[in-house]
PDB file of C-alpha atoms in Angstrom:
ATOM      1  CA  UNK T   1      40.385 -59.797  91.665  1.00 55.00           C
ATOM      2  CA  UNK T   2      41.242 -58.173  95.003  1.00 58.00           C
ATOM      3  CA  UNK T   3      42.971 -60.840  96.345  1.00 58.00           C
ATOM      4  CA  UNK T   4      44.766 -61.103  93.705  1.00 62.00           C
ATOM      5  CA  UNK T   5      46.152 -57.539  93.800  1.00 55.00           C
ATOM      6  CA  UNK T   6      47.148 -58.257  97.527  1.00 58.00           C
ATOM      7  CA  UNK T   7      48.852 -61.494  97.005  1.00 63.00           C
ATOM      8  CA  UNK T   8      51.017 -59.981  94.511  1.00 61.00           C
ATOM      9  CA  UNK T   9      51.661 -56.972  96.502  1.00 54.00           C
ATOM     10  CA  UNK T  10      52.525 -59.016  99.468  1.00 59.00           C
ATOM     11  CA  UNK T  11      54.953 -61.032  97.055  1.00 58.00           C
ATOM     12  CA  UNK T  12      56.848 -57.568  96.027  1.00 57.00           C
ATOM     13  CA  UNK T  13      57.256 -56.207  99.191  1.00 53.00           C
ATOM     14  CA  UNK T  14      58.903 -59.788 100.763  1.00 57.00           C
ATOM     15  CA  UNK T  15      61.183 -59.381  97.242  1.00 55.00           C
ATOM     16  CA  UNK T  16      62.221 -56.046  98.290  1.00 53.00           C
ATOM     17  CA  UNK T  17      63.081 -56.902 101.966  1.00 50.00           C
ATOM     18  CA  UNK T  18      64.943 -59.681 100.764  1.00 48.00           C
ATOM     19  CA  UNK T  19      66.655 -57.348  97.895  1.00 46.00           C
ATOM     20  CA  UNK T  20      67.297 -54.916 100.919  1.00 49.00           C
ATOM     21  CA  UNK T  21      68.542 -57.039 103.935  1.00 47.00           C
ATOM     22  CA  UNK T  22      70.898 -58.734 101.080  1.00 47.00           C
ATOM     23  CA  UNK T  23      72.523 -55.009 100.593  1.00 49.00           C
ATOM     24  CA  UNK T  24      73.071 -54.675 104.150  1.00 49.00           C
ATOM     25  CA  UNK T  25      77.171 -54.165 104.502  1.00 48.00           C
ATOM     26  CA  UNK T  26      78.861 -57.328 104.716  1.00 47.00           C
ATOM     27  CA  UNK T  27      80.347 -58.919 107.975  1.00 47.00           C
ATOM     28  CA  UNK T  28      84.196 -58.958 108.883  1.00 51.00           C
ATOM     29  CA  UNK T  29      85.589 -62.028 108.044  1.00 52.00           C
ATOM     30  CA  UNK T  30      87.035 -63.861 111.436  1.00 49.00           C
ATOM     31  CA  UNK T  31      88.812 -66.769 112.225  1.00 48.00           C
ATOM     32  CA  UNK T  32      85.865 -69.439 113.654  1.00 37.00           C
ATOM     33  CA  UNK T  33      88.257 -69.953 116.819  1.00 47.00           C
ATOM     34  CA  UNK T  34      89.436 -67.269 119.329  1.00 50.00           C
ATOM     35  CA  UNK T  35      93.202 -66.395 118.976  1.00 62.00           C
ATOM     36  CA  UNK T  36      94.624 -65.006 122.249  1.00 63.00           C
ATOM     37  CA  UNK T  37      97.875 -62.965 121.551  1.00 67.00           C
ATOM     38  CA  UNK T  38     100.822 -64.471 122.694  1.00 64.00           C
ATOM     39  CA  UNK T  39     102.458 -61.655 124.905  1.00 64.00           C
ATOM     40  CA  UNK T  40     105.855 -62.308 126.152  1.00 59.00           C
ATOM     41  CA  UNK T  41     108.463 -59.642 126.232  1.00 57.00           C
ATOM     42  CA  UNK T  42     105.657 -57.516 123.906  1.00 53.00           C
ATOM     43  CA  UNK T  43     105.367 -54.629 126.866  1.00 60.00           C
ATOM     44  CA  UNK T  44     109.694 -53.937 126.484  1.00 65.00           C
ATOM     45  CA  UNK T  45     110.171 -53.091 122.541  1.00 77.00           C
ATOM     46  CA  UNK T  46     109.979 -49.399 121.866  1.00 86.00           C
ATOM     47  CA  UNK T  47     106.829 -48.141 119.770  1.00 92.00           C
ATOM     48  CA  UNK T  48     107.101 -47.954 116.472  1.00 95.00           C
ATOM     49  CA  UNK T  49     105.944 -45.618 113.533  1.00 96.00           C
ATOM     50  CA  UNK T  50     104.365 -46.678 109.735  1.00 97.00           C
ATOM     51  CA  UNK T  51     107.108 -45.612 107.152  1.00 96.00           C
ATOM     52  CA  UNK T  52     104.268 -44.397 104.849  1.00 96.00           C
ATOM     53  CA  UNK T  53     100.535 -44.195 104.461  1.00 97.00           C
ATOM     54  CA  UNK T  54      98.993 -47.782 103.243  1.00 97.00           C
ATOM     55  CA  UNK T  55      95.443 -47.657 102.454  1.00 97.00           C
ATOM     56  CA  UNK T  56      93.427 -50.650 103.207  1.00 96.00           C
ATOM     57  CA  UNK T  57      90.526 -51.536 100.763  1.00 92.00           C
ATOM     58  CA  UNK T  58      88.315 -53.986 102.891  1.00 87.00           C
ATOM     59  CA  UNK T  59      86.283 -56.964 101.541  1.00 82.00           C
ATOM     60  CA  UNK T  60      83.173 -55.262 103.011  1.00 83.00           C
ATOM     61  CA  UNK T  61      83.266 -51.870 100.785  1.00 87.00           C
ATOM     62  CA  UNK T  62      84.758 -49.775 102.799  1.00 89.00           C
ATOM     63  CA  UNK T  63      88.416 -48.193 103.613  1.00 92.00           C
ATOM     64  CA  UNK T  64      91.044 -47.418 106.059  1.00 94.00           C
ATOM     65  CA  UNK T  65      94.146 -45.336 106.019  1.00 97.00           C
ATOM     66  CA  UNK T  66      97.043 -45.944 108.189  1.00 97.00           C
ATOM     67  CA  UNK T  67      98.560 -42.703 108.050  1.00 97.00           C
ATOM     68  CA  UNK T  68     102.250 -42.043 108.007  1.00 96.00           C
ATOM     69  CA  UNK T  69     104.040 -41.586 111.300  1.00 96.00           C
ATOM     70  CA  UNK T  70     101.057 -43.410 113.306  1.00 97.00           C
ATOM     71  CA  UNK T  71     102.470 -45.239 116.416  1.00 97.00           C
ATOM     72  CA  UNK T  72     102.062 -48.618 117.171  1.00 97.00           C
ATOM     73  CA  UNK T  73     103.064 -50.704 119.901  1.00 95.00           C
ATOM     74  CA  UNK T  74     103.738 -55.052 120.132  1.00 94.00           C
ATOM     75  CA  UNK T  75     101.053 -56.489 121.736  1.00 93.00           C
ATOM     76  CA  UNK T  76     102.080 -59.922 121.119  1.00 92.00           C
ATOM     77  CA  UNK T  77     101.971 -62.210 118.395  1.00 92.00           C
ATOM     78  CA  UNK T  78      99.440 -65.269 116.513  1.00 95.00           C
ATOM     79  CA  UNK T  79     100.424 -67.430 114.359  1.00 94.00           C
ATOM     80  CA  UNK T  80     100.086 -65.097 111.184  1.00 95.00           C
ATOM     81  CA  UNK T  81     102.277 -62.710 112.196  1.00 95.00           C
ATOM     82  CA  UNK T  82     103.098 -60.175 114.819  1.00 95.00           C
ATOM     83  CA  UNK T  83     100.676 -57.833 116.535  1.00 96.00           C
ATOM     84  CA  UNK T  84     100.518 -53.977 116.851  1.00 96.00           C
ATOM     85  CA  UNK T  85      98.091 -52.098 118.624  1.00 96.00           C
ATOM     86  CA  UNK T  86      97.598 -47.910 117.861  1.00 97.00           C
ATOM     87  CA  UNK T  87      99.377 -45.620 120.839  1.00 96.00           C
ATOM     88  CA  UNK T  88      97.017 -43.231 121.878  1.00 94.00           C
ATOM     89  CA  UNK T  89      93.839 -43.688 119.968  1.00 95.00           C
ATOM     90  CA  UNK T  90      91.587 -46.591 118.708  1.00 96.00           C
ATOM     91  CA  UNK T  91      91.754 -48.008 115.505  1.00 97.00           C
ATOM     92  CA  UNK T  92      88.759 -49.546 113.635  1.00 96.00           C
ATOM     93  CA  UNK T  93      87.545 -51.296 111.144  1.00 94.00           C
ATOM     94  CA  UNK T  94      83.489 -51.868 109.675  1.00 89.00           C
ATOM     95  CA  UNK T  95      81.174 -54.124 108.473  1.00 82.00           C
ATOM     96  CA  UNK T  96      78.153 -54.542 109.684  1.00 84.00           C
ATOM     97  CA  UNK T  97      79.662 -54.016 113.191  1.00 89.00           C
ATOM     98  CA  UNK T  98      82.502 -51.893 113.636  1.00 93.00           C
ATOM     99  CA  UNK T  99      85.353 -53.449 115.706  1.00 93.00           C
ATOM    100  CA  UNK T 100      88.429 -52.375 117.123  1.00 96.00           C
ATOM    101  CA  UNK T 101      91.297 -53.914 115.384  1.00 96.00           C
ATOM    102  CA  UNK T 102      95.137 -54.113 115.510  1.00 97.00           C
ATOM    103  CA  UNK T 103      97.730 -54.681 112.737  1.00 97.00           C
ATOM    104  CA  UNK T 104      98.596 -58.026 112.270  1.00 97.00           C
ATOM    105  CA  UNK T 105     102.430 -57.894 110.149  1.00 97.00           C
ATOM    106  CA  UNK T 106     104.403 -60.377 108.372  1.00 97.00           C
ATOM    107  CA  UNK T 107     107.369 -59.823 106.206  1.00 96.00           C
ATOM    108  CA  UNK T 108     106.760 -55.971 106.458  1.00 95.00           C
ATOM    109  CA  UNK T 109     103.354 -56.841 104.876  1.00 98.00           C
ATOM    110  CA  UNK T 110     100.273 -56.131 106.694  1.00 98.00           C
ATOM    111  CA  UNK T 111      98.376 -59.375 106.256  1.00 97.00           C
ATOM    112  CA  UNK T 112      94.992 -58.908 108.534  1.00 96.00           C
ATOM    113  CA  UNK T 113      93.660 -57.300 111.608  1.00 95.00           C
ATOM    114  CA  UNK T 114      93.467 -58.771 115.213  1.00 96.00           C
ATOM    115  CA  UNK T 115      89.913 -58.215 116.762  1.00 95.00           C
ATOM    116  CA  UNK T 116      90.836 -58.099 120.414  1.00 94.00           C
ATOM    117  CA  UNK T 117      87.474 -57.379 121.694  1.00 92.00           C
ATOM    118  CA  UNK T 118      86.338 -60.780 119.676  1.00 91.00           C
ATOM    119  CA  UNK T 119      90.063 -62.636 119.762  1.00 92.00           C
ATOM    120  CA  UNK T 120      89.502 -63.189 116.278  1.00 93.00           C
ATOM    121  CA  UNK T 121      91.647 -62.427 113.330  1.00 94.00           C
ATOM    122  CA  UNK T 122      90.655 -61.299 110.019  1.00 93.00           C
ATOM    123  CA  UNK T 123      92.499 -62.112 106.868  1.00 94.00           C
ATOM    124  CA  UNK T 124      93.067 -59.402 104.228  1.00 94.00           C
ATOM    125  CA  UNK T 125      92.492 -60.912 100.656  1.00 92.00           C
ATOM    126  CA  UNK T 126      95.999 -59.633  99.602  1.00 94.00           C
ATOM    127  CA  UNK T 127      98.409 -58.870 102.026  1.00 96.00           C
ATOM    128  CA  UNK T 128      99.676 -55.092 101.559  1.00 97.00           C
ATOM    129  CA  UNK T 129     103.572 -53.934 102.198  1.00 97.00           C
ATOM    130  CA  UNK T 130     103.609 -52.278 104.826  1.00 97.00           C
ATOM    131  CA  UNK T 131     106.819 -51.085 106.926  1.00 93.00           C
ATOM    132  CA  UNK T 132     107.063 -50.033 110.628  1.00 95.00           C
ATOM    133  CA  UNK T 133     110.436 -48.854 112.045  1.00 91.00           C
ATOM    134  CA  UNK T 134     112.093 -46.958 114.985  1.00 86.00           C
ATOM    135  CA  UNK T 135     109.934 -43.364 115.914  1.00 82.00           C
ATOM    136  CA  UNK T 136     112.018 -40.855 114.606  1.00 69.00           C
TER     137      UNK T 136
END
């Protein structure tokens, strides 16, 4: 009868790890190969400011605001868009790491971040309009 008891203890406490790790914040999504920015001319345009705040709803639960007049700078492009990088502070973005991560533009929509520490890219699920323009 003992044994019993303990075998089925055992059982629920391996059911609630498993219930638990499974809750654990989910990972950024990244591209599987590295994407180095393509860089030339990106150090001569002027920086540039966000035209309004966008909030970005991430696929891992949590959120980001890029706030209104924020400056950003080209660091280059990839192939899904152009690449800005914040002026003057660090921008980041979690899941069950948090990474630094740049804006990654097409169309005036902000389509994904740039992971430069990884140089990875990670897709938003809907790209978000988003416009930059001279500082003011």
């Amino acid at each position: 009868m003992r044994t019993d008891f303990i075998q089925g203890w055992w059982v629920a406490v391996a059911a609630l790890l498993l219930v638990g790790i499974g809750g654990c914040a989910a990972s950024v999504k990244q591209a599987a190969v590295a994407v180095p920015v393509q860089t030339s001319g990106a150090q001569s345009k002027p920086n540039q400011a966000v035209q309004e705040t966008v909030v970005v709803k991430l696929p891992t639960g949590y959120q980001r605001e890029i706030r209104k007049g924020s400056l950003w700078r080209s660091a280059g492009s990839i192939p899904q868009g152009e690449v800005l990088r914040p002026v003057g502070t660090v921008f980041t973005i979690e899941g069950r790491q948090v990474h630094e991560a740049w804006l990654v533009l097409s169309d005036q929509k902000l389509v994904g971040f740039y992971l430069p520490g990884d140089q990875a890219y990670s897709a938003l699920k809907s790209p978000l309009p988003m416009i930059v323009g001279d500082v003011q």
